[in-house]
mmCIF file with all atom_site columns, C-alpha atoms in Angstrom:
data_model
loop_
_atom_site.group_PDB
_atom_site.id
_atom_site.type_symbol
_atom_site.label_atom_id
_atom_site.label_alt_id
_atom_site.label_comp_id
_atom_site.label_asym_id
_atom_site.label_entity_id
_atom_site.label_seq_id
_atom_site.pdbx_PDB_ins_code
_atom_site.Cartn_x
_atom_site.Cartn_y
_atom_site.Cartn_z
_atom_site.occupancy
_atom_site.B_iso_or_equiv
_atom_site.pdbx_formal_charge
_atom_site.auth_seq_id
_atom_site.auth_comp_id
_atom_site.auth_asym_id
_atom_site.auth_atom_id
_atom_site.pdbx_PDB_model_num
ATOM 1   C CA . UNK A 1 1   ? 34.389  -17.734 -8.810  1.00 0.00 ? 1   UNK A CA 1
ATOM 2   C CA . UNK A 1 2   ? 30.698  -18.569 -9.578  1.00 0.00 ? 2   UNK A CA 1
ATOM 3   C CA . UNK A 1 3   ? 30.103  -17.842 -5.968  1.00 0.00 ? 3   UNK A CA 1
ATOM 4   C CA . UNK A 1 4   ? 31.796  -14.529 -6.030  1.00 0.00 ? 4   UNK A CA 1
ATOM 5   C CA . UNK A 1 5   ? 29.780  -13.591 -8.736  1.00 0.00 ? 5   UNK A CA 1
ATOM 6   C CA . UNK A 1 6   ? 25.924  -14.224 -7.041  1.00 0.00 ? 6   UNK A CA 1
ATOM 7   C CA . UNK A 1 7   ? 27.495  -12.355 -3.592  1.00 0.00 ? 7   UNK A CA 1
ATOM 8   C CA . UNK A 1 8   ? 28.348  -9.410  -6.030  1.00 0.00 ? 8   UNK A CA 1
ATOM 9   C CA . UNK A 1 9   ? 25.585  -9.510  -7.832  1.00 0.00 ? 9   UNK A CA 1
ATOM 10  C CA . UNK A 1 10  ? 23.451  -9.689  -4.536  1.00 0.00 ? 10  UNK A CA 1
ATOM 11  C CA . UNK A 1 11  ? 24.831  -6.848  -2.780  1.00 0.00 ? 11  UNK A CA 1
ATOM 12  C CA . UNK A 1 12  ? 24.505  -4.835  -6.346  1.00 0.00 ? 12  UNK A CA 1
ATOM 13  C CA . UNK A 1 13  ? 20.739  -5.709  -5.914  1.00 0.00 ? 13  UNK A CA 1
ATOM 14  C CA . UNK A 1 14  ? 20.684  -4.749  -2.752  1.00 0.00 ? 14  UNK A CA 1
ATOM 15  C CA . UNK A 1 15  ? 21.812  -1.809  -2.841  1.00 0.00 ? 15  UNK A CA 1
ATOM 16  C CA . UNK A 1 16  ? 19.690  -0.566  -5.867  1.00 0.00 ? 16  UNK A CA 1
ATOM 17  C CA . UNK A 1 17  ? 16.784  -1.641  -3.746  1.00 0.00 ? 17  UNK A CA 1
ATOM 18  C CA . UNK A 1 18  ? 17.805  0.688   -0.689  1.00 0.00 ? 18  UNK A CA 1
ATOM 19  C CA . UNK A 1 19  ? 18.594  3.227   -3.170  1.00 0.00 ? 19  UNK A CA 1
ATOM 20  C CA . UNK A 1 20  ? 15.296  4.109   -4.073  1.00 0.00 ? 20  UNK A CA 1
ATOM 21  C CA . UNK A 1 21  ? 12.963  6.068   -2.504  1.00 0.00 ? 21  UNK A CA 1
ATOM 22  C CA . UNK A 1 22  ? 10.869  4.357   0.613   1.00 0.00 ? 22  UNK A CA 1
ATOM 23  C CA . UNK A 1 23  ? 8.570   5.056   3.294   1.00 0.00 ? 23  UNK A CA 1
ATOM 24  C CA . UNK A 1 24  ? 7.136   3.379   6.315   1.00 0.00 ? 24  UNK A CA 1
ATOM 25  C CA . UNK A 1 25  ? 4.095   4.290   8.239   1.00 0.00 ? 25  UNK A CA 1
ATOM 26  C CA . UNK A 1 26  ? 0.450   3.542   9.426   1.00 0.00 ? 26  UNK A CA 1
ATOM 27  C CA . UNK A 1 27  ? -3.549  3.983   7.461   1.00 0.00 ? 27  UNK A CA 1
ATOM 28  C CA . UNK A 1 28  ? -6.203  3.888   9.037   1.00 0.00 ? 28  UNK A CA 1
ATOM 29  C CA . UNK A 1 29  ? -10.101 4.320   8.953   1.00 0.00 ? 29  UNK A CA 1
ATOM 30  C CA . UNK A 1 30  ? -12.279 1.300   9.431   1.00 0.00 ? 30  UNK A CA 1
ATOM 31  C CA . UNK A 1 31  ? -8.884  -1.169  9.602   1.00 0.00 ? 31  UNK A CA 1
ATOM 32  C CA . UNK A 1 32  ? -5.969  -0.216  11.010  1.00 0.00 ? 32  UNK A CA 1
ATOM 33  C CA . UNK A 1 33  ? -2.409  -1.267  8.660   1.00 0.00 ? 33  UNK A CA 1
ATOM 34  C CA . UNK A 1 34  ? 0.884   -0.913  8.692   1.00 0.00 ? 34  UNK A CA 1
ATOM 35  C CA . UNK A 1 35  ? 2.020   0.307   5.345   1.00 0.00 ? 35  UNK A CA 1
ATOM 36  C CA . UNK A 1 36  ? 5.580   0.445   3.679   1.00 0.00 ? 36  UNK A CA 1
ATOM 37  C CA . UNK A 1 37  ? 6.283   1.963   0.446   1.00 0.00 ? 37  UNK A CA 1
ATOM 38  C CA . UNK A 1 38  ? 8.844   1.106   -2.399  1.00 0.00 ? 38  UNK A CA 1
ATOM 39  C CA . UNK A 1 39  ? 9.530   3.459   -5.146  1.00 0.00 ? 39  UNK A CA 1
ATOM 40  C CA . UNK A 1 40  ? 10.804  2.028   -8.752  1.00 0.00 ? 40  UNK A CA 1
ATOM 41  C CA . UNK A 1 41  ? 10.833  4.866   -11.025 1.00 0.00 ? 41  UNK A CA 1
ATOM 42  C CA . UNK A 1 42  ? 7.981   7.114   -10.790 1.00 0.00 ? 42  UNK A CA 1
ATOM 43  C CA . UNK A 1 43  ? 5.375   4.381   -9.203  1.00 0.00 ? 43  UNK A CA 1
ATOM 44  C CA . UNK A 1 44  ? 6.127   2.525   -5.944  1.00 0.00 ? 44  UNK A CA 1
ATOM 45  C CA . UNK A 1 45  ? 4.620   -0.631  -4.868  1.00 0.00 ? 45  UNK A CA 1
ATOM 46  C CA . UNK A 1 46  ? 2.533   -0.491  -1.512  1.00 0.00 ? 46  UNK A CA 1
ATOM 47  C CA . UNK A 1 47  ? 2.685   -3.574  0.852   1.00 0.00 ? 47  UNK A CA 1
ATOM 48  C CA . UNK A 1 48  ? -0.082  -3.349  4.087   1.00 0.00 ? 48  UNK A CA 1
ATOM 49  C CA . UNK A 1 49  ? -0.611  -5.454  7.195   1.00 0.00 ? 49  UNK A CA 1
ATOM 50  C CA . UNK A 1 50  ? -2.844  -4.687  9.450   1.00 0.00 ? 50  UNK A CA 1
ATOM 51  C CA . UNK A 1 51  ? -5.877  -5.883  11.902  1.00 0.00 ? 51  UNK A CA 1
ATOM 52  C CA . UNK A 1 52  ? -9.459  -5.337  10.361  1.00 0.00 ? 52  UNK A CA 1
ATOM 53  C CA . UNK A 1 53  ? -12.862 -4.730  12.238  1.00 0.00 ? 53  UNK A CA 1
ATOM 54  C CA . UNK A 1 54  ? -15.229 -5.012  9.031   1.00 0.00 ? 54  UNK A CA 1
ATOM 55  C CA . UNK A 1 55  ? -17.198 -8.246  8.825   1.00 0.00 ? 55  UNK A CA 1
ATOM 56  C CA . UNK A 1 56  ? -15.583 -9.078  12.507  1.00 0.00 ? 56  UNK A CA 1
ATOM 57  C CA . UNK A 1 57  ? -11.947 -9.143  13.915  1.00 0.00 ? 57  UNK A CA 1
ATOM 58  C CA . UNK A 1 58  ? -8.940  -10.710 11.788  1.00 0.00 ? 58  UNK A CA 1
ATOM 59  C CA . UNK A 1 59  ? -5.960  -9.540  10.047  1.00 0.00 ? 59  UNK A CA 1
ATOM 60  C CA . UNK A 1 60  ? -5.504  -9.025  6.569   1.00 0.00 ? 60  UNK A CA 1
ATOM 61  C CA . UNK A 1 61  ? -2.627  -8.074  4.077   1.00 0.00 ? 61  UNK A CA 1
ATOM 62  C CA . UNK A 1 62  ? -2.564  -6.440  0.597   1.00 0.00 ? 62  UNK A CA 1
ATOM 63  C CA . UNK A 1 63  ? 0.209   -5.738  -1.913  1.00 0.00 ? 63  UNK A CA 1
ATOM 64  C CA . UNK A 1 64  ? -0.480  -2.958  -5.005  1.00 0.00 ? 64  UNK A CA 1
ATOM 65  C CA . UNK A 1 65  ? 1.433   -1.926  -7.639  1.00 0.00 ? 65  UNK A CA 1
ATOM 66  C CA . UNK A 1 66  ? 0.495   2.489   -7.896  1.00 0.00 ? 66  UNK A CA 1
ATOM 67  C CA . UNK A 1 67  ? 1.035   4.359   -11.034 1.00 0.00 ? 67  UNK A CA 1
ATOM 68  C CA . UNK A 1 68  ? 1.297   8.022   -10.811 1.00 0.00 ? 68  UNK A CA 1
ATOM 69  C CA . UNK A 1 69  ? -1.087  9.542   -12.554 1.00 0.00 ? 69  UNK A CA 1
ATOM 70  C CA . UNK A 1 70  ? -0.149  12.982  -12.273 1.00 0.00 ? 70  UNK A CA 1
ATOM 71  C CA . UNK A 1 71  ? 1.771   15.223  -9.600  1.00 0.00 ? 71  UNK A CA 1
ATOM 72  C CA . UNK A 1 72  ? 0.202   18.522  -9.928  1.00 0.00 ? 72  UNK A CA 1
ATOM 73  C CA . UNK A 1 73  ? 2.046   21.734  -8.422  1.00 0.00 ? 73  UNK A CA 1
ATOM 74  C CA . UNK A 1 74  ? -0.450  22.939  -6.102  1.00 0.00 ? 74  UNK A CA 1
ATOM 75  C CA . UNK A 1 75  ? 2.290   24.456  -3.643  1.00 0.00 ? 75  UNK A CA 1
ATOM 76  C CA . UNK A 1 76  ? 5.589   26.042  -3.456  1.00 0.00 ? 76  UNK A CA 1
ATOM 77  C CA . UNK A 1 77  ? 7.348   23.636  -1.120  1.00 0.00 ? 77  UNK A CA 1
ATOM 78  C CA . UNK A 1 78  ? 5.976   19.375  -0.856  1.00 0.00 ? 78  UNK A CA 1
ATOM 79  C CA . UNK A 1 79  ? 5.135   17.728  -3.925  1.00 0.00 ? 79  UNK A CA 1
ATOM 80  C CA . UNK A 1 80  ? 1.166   16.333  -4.439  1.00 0.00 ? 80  UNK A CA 1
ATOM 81  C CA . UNK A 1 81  ? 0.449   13.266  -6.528  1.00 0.00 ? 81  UNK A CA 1
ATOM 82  C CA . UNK A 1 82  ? -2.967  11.196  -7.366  1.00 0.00 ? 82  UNK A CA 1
ATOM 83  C CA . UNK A 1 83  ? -2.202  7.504   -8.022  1.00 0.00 ? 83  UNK A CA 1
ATOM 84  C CA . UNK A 1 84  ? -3.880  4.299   -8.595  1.00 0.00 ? 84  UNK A CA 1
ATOM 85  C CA . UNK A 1 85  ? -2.775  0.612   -9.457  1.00 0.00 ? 85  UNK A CA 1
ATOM 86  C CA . UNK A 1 86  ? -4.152  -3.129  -9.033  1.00 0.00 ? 86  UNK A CA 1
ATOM 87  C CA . UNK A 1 87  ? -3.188  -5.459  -6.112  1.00 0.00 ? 87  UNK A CA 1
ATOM 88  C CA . UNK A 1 88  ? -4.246  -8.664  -3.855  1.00 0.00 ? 88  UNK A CA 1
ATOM 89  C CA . UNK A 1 89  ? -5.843  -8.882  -0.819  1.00 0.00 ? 89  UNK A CA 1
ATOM 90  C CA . UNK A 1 90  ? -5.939  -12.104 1.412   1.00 0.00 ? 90  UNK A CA 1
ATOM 91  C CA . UNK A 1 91  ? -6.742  -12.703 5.389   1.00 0.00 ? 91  UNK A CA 1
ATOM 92  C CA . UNK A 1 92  ? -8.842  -13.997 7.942   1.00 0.00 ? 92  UNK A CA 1
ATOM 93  C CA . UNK A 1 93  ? -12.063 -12.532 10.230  1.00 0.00 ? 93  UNK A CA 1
ATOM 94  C CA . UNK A 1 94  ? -11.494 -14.903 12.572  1.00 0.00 ? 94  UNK A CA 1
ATOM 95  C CA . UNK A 1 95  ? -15.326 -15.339 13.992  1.00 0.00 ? 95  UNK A CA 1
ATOM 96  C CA . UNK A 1 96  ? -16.668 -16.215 10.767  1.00 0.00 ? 96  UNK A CA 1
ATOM 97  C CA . UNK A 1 97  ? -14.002 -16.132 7.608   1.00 0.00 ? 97  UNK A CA 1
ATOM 98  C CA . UNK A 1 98  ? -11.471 -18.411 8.003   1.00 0.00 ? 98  UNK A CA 1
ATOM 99  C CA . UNK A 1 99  ? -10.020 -17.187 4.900   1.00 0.00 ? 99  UNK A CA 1
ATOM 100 C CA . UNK A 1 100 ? -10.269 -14.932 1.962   1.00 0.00 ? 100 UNK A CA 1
ATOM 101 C CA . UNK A 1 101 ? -8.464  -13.665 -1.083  1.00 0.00 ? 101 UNK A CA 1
ATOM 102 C CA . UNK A 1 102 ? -8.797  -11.111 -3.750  1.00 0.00 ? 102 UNK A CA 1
ATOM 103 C CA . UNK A 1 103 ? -8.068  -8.986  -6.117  1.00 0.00 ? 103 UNK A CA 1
ATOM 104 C CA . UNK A 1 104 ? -8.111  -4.987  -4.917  1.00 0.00 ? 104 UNK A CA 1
ATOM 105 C CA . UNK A 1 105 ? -7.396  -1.610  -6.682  1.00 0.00 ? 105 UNK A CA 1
ATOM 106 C CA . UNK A 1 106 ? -6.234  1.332   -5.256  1.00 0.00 ? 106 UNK A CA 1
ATOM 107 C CA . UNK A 1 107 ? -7.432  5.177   -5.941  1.00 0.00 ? 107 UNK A CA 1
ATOM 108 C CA . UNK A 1 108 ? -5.340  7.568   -3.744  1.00 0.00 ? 108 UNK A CA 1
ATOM 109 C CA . UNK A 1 109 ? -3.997  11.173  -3.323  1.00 0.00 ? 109 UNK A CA 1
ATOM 110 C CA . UNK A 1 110 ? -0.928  11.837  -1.236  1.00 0.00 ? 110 UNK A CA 1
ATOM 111 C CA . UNK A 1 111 ? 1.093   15.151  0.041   1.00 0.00 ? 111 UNK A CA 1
ATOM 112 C CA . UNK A 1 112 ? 4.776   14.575  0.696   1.00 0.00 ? 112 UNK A CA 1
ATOM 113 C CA . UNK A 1 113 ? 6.226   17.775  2.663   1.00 0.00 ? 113 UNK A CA 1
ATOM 114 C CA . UNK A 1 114 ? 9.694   19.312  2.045   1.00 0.00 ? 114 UNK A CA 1
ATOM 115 C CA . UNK A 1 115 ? 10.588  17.445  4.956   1.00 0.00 ? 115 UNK A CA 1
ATOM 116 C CA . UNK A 1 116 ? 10.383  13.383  5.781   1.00 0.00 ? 116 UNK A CA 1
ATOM 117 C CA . UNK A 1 117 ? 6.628   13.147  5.945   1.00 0.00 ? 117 UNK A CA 1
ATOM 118 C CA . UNK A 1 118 ? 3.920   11.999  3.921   1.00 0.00 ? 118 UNK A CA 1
ATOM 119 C CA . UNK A 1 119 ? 0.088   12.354  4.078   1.00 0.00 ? 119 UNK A CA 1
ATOM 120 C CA . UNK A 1 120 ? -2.481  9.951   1.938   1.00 0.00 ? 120 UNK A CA 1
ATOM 121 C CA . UNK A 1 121 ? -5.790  9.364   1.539   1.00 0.00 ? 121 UNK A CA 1
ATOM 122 C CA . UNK A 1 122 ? -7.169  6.369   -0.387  1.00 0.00 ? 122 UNK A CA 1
ATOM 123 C CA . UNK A 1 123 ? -10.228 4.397   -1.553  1.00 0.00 ? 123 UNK A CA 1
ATOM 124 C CA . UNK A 1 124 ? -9.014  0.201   -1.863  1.00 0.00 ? 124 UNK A CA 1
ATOM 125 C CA . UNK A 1 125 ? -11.719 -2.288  -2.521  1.00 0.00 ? 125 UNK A CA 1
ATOM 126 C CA . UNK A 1 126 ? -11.680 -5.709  -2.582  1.00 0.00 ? 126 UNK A CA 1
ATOM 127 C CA . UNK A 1 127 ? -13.601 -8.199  -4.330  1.00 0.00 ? 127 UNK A CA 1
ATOM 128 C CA . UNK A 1 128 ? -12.895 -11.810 -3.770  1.00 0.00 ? 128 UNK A CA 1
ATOM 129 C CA . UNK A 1 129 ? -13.544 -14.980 -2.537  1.00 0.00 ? 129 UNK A CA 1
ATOM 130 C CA . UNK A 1 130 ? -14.154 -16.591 1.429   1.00 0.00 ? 130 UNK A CA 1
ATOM 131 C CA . UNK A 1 131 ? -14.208 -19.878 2.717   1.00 0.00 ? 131 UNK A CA 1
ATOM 132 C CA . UNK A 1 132 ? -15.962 -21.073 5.559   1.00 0.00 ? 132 UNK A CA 1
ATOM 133 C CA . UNK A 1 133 ? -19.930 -21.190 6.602   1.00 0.00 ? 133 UNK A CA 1
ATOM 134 C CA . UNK A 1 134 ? -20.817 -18.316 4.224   1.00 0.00 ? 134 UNK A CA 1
ATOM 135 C CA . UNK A 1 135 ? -18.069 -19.225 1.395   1.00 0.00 ? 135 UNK A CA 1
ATOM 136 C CA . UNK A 1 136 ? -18.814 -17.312 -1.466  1.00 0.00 ? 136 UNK A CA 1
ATOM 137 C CA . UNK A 1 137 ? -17.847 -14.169 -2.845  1.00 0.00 ? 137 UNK A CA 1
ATOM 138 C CA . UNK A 1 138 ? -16.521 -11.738 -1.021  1.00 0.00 ? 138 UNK A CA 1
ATOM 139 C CA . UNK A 1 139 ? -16.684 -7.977  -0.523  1.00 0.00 ? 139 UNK A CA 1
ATOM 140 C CA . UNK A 1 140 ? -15.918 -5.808  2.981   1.00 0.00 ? 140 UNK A CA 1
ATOM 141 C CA . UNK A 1 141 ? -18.698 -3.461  3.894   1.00 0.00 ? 141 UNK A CA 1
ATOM 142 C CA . UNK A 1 142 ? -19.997 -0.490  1.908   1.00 0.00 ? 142 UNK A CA 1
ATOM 143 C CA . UNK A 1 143 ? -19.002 -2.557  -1.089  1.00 0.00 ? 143 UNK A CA 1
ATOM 144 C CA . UNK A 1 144 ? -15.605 -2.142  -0.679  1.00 0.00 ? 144 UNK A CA 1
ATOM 145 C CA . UNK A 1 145 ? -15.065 0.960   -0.842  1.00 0.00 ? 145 UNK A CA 1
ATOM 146 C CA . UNK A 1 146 ? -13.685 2.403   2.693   1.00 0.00 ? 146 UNK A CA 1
ATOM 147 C CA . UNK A 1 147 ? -11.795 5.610   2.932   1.00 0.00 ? 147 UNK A CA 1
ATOM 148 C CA . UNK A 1 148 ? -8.623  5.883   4.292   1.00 0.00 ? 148 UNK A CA 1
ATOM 149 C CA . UNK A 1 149 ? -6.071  8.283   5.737   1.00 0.00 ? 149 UNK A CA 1
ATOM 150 C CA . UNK A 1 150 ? -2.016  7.754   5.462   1.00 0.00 ? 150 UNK A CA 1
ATOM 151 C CA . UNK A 1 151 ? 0.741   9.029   7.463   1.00 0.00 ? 151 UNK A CA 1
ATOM 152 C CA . UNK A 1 152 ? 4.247   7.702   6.492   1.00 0.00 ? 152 UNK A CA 1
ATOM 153 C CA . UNK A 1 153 ? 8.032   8.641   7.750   1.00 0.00 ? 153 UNK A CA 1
ATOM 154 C CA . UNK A 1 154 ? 9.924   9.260   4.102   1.00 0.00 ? 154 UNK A CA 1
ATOM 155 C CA . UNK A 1 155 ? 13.738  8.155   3.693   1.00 0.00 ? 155 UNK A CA 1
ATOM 156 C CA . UNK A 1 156 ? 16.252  7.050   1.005   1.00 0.00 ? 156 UNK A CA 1
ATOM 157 C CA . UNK A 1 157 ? 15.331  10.819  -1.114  1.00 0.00 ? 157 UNK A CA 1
#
């Protein structure tokens, strides 16, 4: 009985989770990510992956939490929305940071058409610490602040 009650209440999870709006796509600018979004309510949470070329080659990964801060009606068909929300950073530049972690924010304005496609484009610093030869505090080029452009495949809506 007990175990026919977590296998319910699993799949119930589950399928709230795919219920909800999600998309999957790529940013890029100075690093390259994969990015996957995952709407709960009116914010989404924003997991990234990706390979970096700032302060030398590695990979890094960041998870935010976005609020919408307002989704003004600037066109007849798509729906616009600026967002922002806090987040961690951690990774590797593999020539001279073994490792770093931090905390990031994220500043961002997106255009999702009438059909299954969404535009972004963000500002995420990161301000954290590094180990290694130069351990310290650390902060990717231009003082974090790197602009970059979003395109993501929409589904679940």
């Amino acid at each position: 009985m007990k175990k026919s009650i977590i296998l319910f209440a699993a799949a119930l999870l589950s399928v709230a989770a795919f219920a909800q709006p999600r998309a999957i796509g790529g940013r890029a600018g100075i690093n390259d990510e994969v990015s996957y979004q995952h709407s709960i309510g009116k914010n989404f949470v924003e997991l990234d992956l990706g390979f970096q070329c700032m302060g030398g080659v590695g990979i890094g990964t960041s998870a935010v939490y976005d609020f919408s801060i307002a989704t003004p009606n600037w066109t007849p068909k798509g729906t616009w929305e600026f967002y922002a929300g806090p987040g961690i950073a951690l990774g590797s530049h593999f020539n001279n940071i073994p490792f770093y972690f931090g905390i990031c924010g994220q500043i961002g304005l997106s255009y999702t058409f009438w059909f299954p496609l969404q535009l972004s484009f963000d500002l995420k610093p990161i301000f954290g610490f590094q180990t290694g030869p130069d351990s310290g505090f650390y902060v990717p080029g231009m003082f974090g602040f790197v602009p970059t452009a979003g395109v993501r495949y929409c589904f679940g809506r």
